Short mmCIF file of C-alpha atoms in Angstrom, two decimals:
data_model
loop_
_atom_site.label_atom_id
_atom_site.label_comp_id
_atom_site.label_asym_id
_atom_site.label_seq_id
_atom_site.Cartn_x
_atom_site.Cartn_y
_atom_site.Cartn_z
CA MET A 707 -39.38 -17.91 -30.56
CA SER A 708 -37.44 -20.74 -28.92
CA ARG A 709 -37.17 -21.02 -25.18
CA LYS A 710 -33.49 -20.06 -25.43
CA GLY A 711 -34.46 -17.11 -27.57
CA ASP A 712 -36.94 -16.00 -24.93
CA MET A 713 -34.28 -16.20 -22.24
CA ASP A 714 -31.76 -14.31 -24.34
CA THR A 715 -34.29 -11.60 -24.88
CA LEU A 716 -35.10 -11.38 -21.17
CA VAL A 717 -31.56 -11.58 -19.89
CA GLY A 718 -29.98 -9.45 -22.55
CA ARG A 719 -32.55 -6.74 -22.59
CA LYS A 720 -31.29 -3.45 -21.25
CA PRO A 721 -33.42 -0.60 -19.98
CA PRO A 722 -34.37 1.78 -22.78
CA HIS A 723 -32.02 4.75 -23.01
CA SER A 724 -34.60 7.12 -24.39
CA GLY A 725 -38.29 7.46 -24.89
CA GLY A 726 -40.90 5.74 -22.76
CA SER A 727 -41.10 7.76 -19.60
CA GLY A 728 -39.92 10.89 -21.36
CA LYS A 729 -37.33 11.47 -18.66
CA PRO A 730 -33.65 11.27 -19.45
CA PRO A 731 -32.16 7.94 -18.40
CA GLY A 732 -29.53 8.03 -15.71
CA LYS A 733 -30.82 11.29 -14.34
CA SER A 734 -31.91 9.77 -11.07
CA SER A 735 -28.81 7.56 -11.07
CA ALA A 736 -26.68 10.66 -11.19
CA THR A 737 -28.78 12.12 -8.39
CA HIS A 738 -28.29 8.97 -6.33
CA LYS A 739 -24.56 9.07 -6.97
CA ALA A 740 -24.38 12.66 -5.80
CA LEU A 741 -26.55 11.86 -2.80
CA ILE A 742 -24.40 8.89 -1.81
CA THR A 743 -21.15 10.78 -2.29
CA ARG A 744 -22.43 13.70 -0.25
CA ASN A 745 -23.59 11.46 2.57
CA LEU A 746 -20.35 9.47 2.57
CA LYS A 747 -18.46 12.70 3.06
CA LEU A 748 -20.91 13.83 5.74
CA ALA A 749 -20.69 10.48 7.51
CA PHE A 750 -16.93 10.01 7.46
CA GLY A 751 -15.51 13.47 6.79
CA PRO A 752 -15.89 14.66 10.40
CA VAL A 753 -13.90 11.62 11.56
CA THR A 754 -10.82 13.19 10.00
CA ASN A 755 -11.20 16.21 12.30
CA GLU A 756 -11.33 14.20 15.51
CA LYS A 757 -8.41 14.51 17.87
CA LEU A 758 -5.93 11.68 17.47
CA PRO A 759 -5.53 9.40 20.50
CA GLU A 760 -2.34 9.95 22.46
CA ARG A 761 -1.56 6.23 22.31
CA TRP A 762 -1.08 6.51 18.53
CA LEU A 763 1.32 9.40 18.87
CA GLU A 764 3.18 7.53 21.60
CA LEU A 765 3.50 4.57 19.23
CA LEU A 766 4.93 6.81 16.57
CA GLY A 767 7.40 8.07 19.14
CA GLU A 768 9.10 4.70 18.69
CA ILE A 769 10.39 6.02 15.39
CA ASP A 770 12.26 8.75 17.24
CA GLY A 771 13.57 6.22 19.73
CA ASN A 772 14.84 3.91 17.01
CA GLU A 773 16.51 6.80 15.27
CA ASP A 774 18.25 7.86 18.49
CA LYS A 775 19.54 4.33 19.00
CA GLN A 776 20.96 4.20 15.51
CA SER A 777 22.75 7.54 15.76
CA MET B 1333 14.41 16.01 7.87
CA SER B 1334 15.68 12.44 8.16
CA ALA B 1335 13.96 9.60 6.31
CA PRO B 1336 12.38 8.19 9.50
CA GLN B 1337 11.14 11.65 10.46
CA ALA B 1338 9.69 12.19 6.99
CA PHE B 1339 8.00 8.79 7.24
CA LYS B 1340 6.58 9.70 10.62
CA ALA B 1341 5.34 13.07 9.41
CA GLU B 1342 3.58 11.53 6.42
CA LEU B 1343 2.12 8.82 8.60
CA ILE B 1344 0.67 11.35 11.04
CA GLU B 1345 -0.81 13.24 8.12
CA LEU B 1346 -2.51 10.06 6.89
CA LEU B 1347 -3.89 8.95 10.25
CA PRO B 1348 -7.19 10.88 10.02
CA SER B 1349 -8.11 9.35 6.65
CA LEU B 1350 -6.94 5.94 7.84
CA ARG B 1351 -9.21 6.37 10.82
CA ALA B 1352 -12.14 7.32 8.61
CA PHE B 1353 -11.55 4.24 6.47
CA ALA B 1354 -11.45 2.08 9.61
CA ARG B 1355 -14.68 3.68 10.80
CA SER B 1356 -16.38 2.72 7.55
CA LEU B 1357 -15.36 -0.91 7.99
CA ALA B 1358 -15.91 -1.32 11.70
CA HIS B 1359 -19.29 -0.71 13.22
CA ASN B 1360 -18.14 1.35 16.15
CA ALA B 1361 -15.51 3.94 16.86
CA ALA B 1362 -13.64 1.89 19.45
CA GLN B 1363 -13.24 -1.07 17.12
CA ALA B 1364 -12.14 1.27 14.35
CA ASP B 1365 -9.52 2.92 16.55
CA ASP B 1366 -8.22 -0.50 17.59
CA LEU B 1367 -7.92 -1.33 13.89
CA VAL B 1368 -5.84 1.79 13.32
CA GLN B 1369 -3.70 1.06 16.34
CA ASP B 1370 -3.02 -2.50 15.15
CA THR B 1371 -2.24 -1.11 11.71
CA LEU B 1372 0.28 1.29 13.19
CA VAL B 1373 1.96 -1.52 15.14
CA LYS B 1374 2.19 -3.64 11.98
CA ALA B 1375 3.43 -0.73 9.90
CA LEU B 1376 6.16 0.09 12.40
CA ALA B 1377 7.18 -3.55 12.64
CA ASN B 1378 7.47 -3.74 8.87
CA VAL B 1379 8.73 -0.29 8.10
CA ASP B 1380 11.78 -1.75 6.36
CA ARG B 1381 9.46 -3.29 3.78
CA PHE B 1382 8.08 0.08 2.76
CA GLU B 1383 9.86 1.61 -0.18
CA PRO B 1384 10.31 5.36 0.30
CA GLY B 1385 8.73 7.32 -2.50
CA THR B 1386 5.94 4.81 -3.06
CA ASN B 1387 2.35 5.23 -2.00
CA LEU B 1388 2.30 5.21 1.81
CA ARG B 1389 -1.45 5.74 1.92
CA ALA B 1390 -2.10 2.63 -0.17
CA TRP B 1391 0.40 0.68 1.94
CA LEU B 1392 -1.29 1.66 5.21
CA PHE B 1393 -4.82 1.17 3.91
CA THR B 1394 -3.84 -2.27 2.64
CA ILE B 1395 -2.44 -3.26 6.03
CA LEU B 1396 -5.60 -2.05 7.75
CA ARG B 1397 -7.86 -3.78 5.24
CA ASN B 1398 -6.00 -7.08 5.51
CA HIS B 1399 -6.06 -6.91 9.28
CA TYR B 1400 -9.77 -6.16 9.25
CA TYR B 1401 -10.57 -9.16 7.06
CA SER B 1402 -8.30 -11.33 9.14
CA GLN B 1403 -10.24 -10.37 12.25
CA LEU B 1404 -13.50 -10.79 10.42
CA ARG B 1405 -12.66 -14.34 9.48
CA LYS B 1406 -11.86 -15.10 13.09
CA SER B 1407 -14.91 -13.56 14.65
CA LYS B 1408 -17.58 -13.92 11.93
CA ARG B 1409 -19.49 -11.28 13.81
CA GLU B 1410 -19.78 -9.17 10.73
CA ILE B 1411 -21.38 -11.95 8.74
CA GLU B 1412 -24.03 -12.46 11.36
CA ASP B 1413 -24.63 -8.74 11.30
CA ALA B 1414 -25.01 -8.67 7.55
CA GLU B 1415 -27.57 -11.42 7.82
CA GLY B 1416 -30.07 -9.22 9.39
CA ARG B 1417 -29.60 -7.62 12.77
CA HIS B 1418 -29.15 -4.19 11.25
CA ALA B 1419 -31.74 -4.86 8.59
CA ALA B 1420 -34.29 -5.87 11.15
CA ARG B 1421 -33.76 -2.75 13.17
CA ILE B 1422 -35.08 -0.15 10.79
CA ALA B 1423 -36.73 0.40 7.51
CA VAL B 1424 -35.15 3.35 5.75
CA ARG B 1425 -37.30 5.61 3.67
CA PRO B 1426 -36.11 8.65 1.77
CA GLU B 1427 -37.39 12.08 2.65
CA GLN B 1428 -39.95 13.53 0.31
CA ASP B 1429 -37.43 15.90 -1.20
CA GLY B 1430 -35.19 12.98 -2.13
CA SER B 1431 -32.67 13.71 0.58
CA VAL B 1432 -31.74 11.09 3.14
CA ASP B 1433 -31.33 11.51 6.84
CA LEU B 1434 -27.67 11.05 7.70
CA GLU B 1435 -28.41 8.56 10.47
CA ASP B 1436 -30.55 6.52 8.09
CA PHE B 1437 -27.70 6.66 5.60
CA LYS B 1438 -25.25 5.37 8.20
CA VAL B 1439 -27.54 2.51 9.13
CA ALA B 1440 -28.08 1.59 5.50
CA PHE B 1441 -24.35 1.84 4.82
CA ALA B 1442 -23.67 -0.48 7.76
CA GLN B 1443 -25.90 -3.08 6.16
CA LEU B 1444 -23.69 -3.32 3.10
CA ALA B 1445 -21.28 -6.20 2.74
CA PRO B 1446 -17.73 -5.30 3.83
CA ASP B 1447 -16.38 -5.32 0.27
CA HIS B 1448 -19.08 -2.85 -0.74
CA ARG B 1449 -18.44 -0.60 2.24
CA GLU B 1450 -14.75 -0.55 1.57
CA VAL B 1451 -14.99 0.48 -2.08
CA LEU B 1452 -17.54 3.19 -1.38
CA SER B 1453 -15.42 4.47 1.46
CA LEU B 1454 -12.19 4.40 -0.53
CA VAL B 1455 -13.54 5.97 -3.69
CA GLY B 1456 -16.32 8.11 -2.25
CA ALA B 1457 -15.07 9.27 1.13
CA SER B 1458 -11.28 8.91 1.00
CA GLY B 1459 -10.91 10.24 -2.51
CA CYS B 1460 -8.90 7.30 -3.80
CA SER B 1461 -8.67 6.84 -7.54
CA TYR B 1462 -9.99 3.56 -8.93
CA GLU B 1463 -6.39 2.55 -9.52
CA GLU B 1464 -5.43 3.22 -5.92
CA ALA B 1465 -8.51 1.42 -4.61
CA ALA B 1466 -7.61 -1.55 -6.82
CA GLN B 1467 -4.11 -1.54 -5.39
CA ILE B 1468 -5.45 -1.47 -1.83
CA CYS B 1469 -8.03 -4.20 -2.45
CA GLY B 1470 -5.65 -6.31 -4.51
CA CYS B 1471 -7.88 -6.61 -7.54
CA ALA B 1472 -8.31 -5.21 -11.05
CA VAL B 1473 -9.48 -1.66 -11.71
CA GLY B 1474 -12.49 -3.03 -13.60
CA THR B 1475 -13.46 -5.09 -10.57
CA ILE B 1476 -13.41 -1.97 -8.42
CA LYS B 1477 -15.56 -0.06 -10.89
CA SER B 1478 -18.20 -2.76 -11.07
CA ARG B 1479 -18.07 -3.28 -7.30
CA VAL B 1480 -18.62 0.44 -6.73
CA ASN B 1481 -21.55 0.33 -9.11
CA ARG B 1482 -23.11 -2.68 -7.37
CA ALA B 1483 -22.48 -1.16 -3.95
CA ARG B 1484 -24.11 2.08 -4.99
CA ARG B 1485 -27.09 0.23 -6.38
CA LYS B 1486 -27.46 -1.84 -3.22
CA LEU B 1487 -27.22 1.26 -1.07
CA SER B 1488 -29.83 2.99 -3.19
CA ASP B 1489 -32.10 -0.01 -2.68
CA LEU B 1490 -31.55 0.04 1.07
CA LEU B 1491 -32.31 3.74 1.17
CA GLY B 1492 -35.45 3.18 -0.83
CA LEU B 1493 -34.22 5.33 -3.70
CA GLU B 1494 -35.93 4.25 -6.84
CA ASP B 1495 -34.72 4.97 -10.33
CA GLU B 1496 -37.22 6.78 -12.46
CA GLY B 1497 -38.88 4.34 -14.79
CA GLY B 1498 -37.31 1.46 -12.88
CA ALA B 1499 -34.06 1.84 -14.80
CA MET B 1500 -30.99 0.25 -13.30
CA ILE B 1501 -27.99 2.46 -12.61
CA PRO B 1502 -25.94 1.85 -15.76
CA GLU B 1503 -22.29 0.82 -15.60
CA SER B 1504 -21.56 3.62 -18.02
CA SER B 1505 -22.59 6.12 -15.37
CA VAL B 1506 -19.39 5.30 -13.50
CA PRO B 1507 -16.76 7.77 -14.69
CA GLN B 1508 -13.82 6.07 -16.34
CA GLU B 1509 -11.14 8.56 -15.35
CA THR B 1510 -12.30 10.38 -12.27
CA ALA B 1511 -13.25 8.23 -9.35
CA SER B 1512 -16.51 9.15 -7.68
CA VAL B 1513 -19.30 7.22 -6.12
#
């Protein structure tokens, strides 16, 4: 096989989708996906329950002020 | 309810998820809250540019994201961080049952490049569709899908999660319709 052919074989080769280890491919990938998703929600989900700083609500009060001025 | 009041009400409703997105980009809560505050100031200053009825969440997330990257370019702190301070601090190993300690997860997540953190946060934590994430990040849907896949793979590596048989996580494992990480 030519050198280019060797490289094509190496670069283009994909992991086998069946056989070999006897375990279904993508099984652990799916597990990792679920694990990552779960941990993302655990890591950032509680942030959404934190009390909002007053300074943000005061900023949004500007909307009321602008509306009063216009009316 | 007047249009400004409706805008305000929707904005308040979105603040918690905006804050969570900021927290995923910034490395501490104070910096994240400053990001949200700056985003609010910008949003209020440009409220006339927002078209009622369009996606306010995407609009706000985009403002926050752009502001974050603008700050990042100025400070370069994040780049130094990515080059190893976090990495040098710990070596993450998965528990024997395949679960991962949440603190280890957070540390590993913090080691990801900002563009990887943002897509995982948008699609995985914020529940954005790939289309919405693409709109926020200003790139193609396909780019988001492959970026999510690469980010997930990198995170798996950092967490020491190995694929059985050494198989890579295939692109096809990313759902085409439903966004998930």
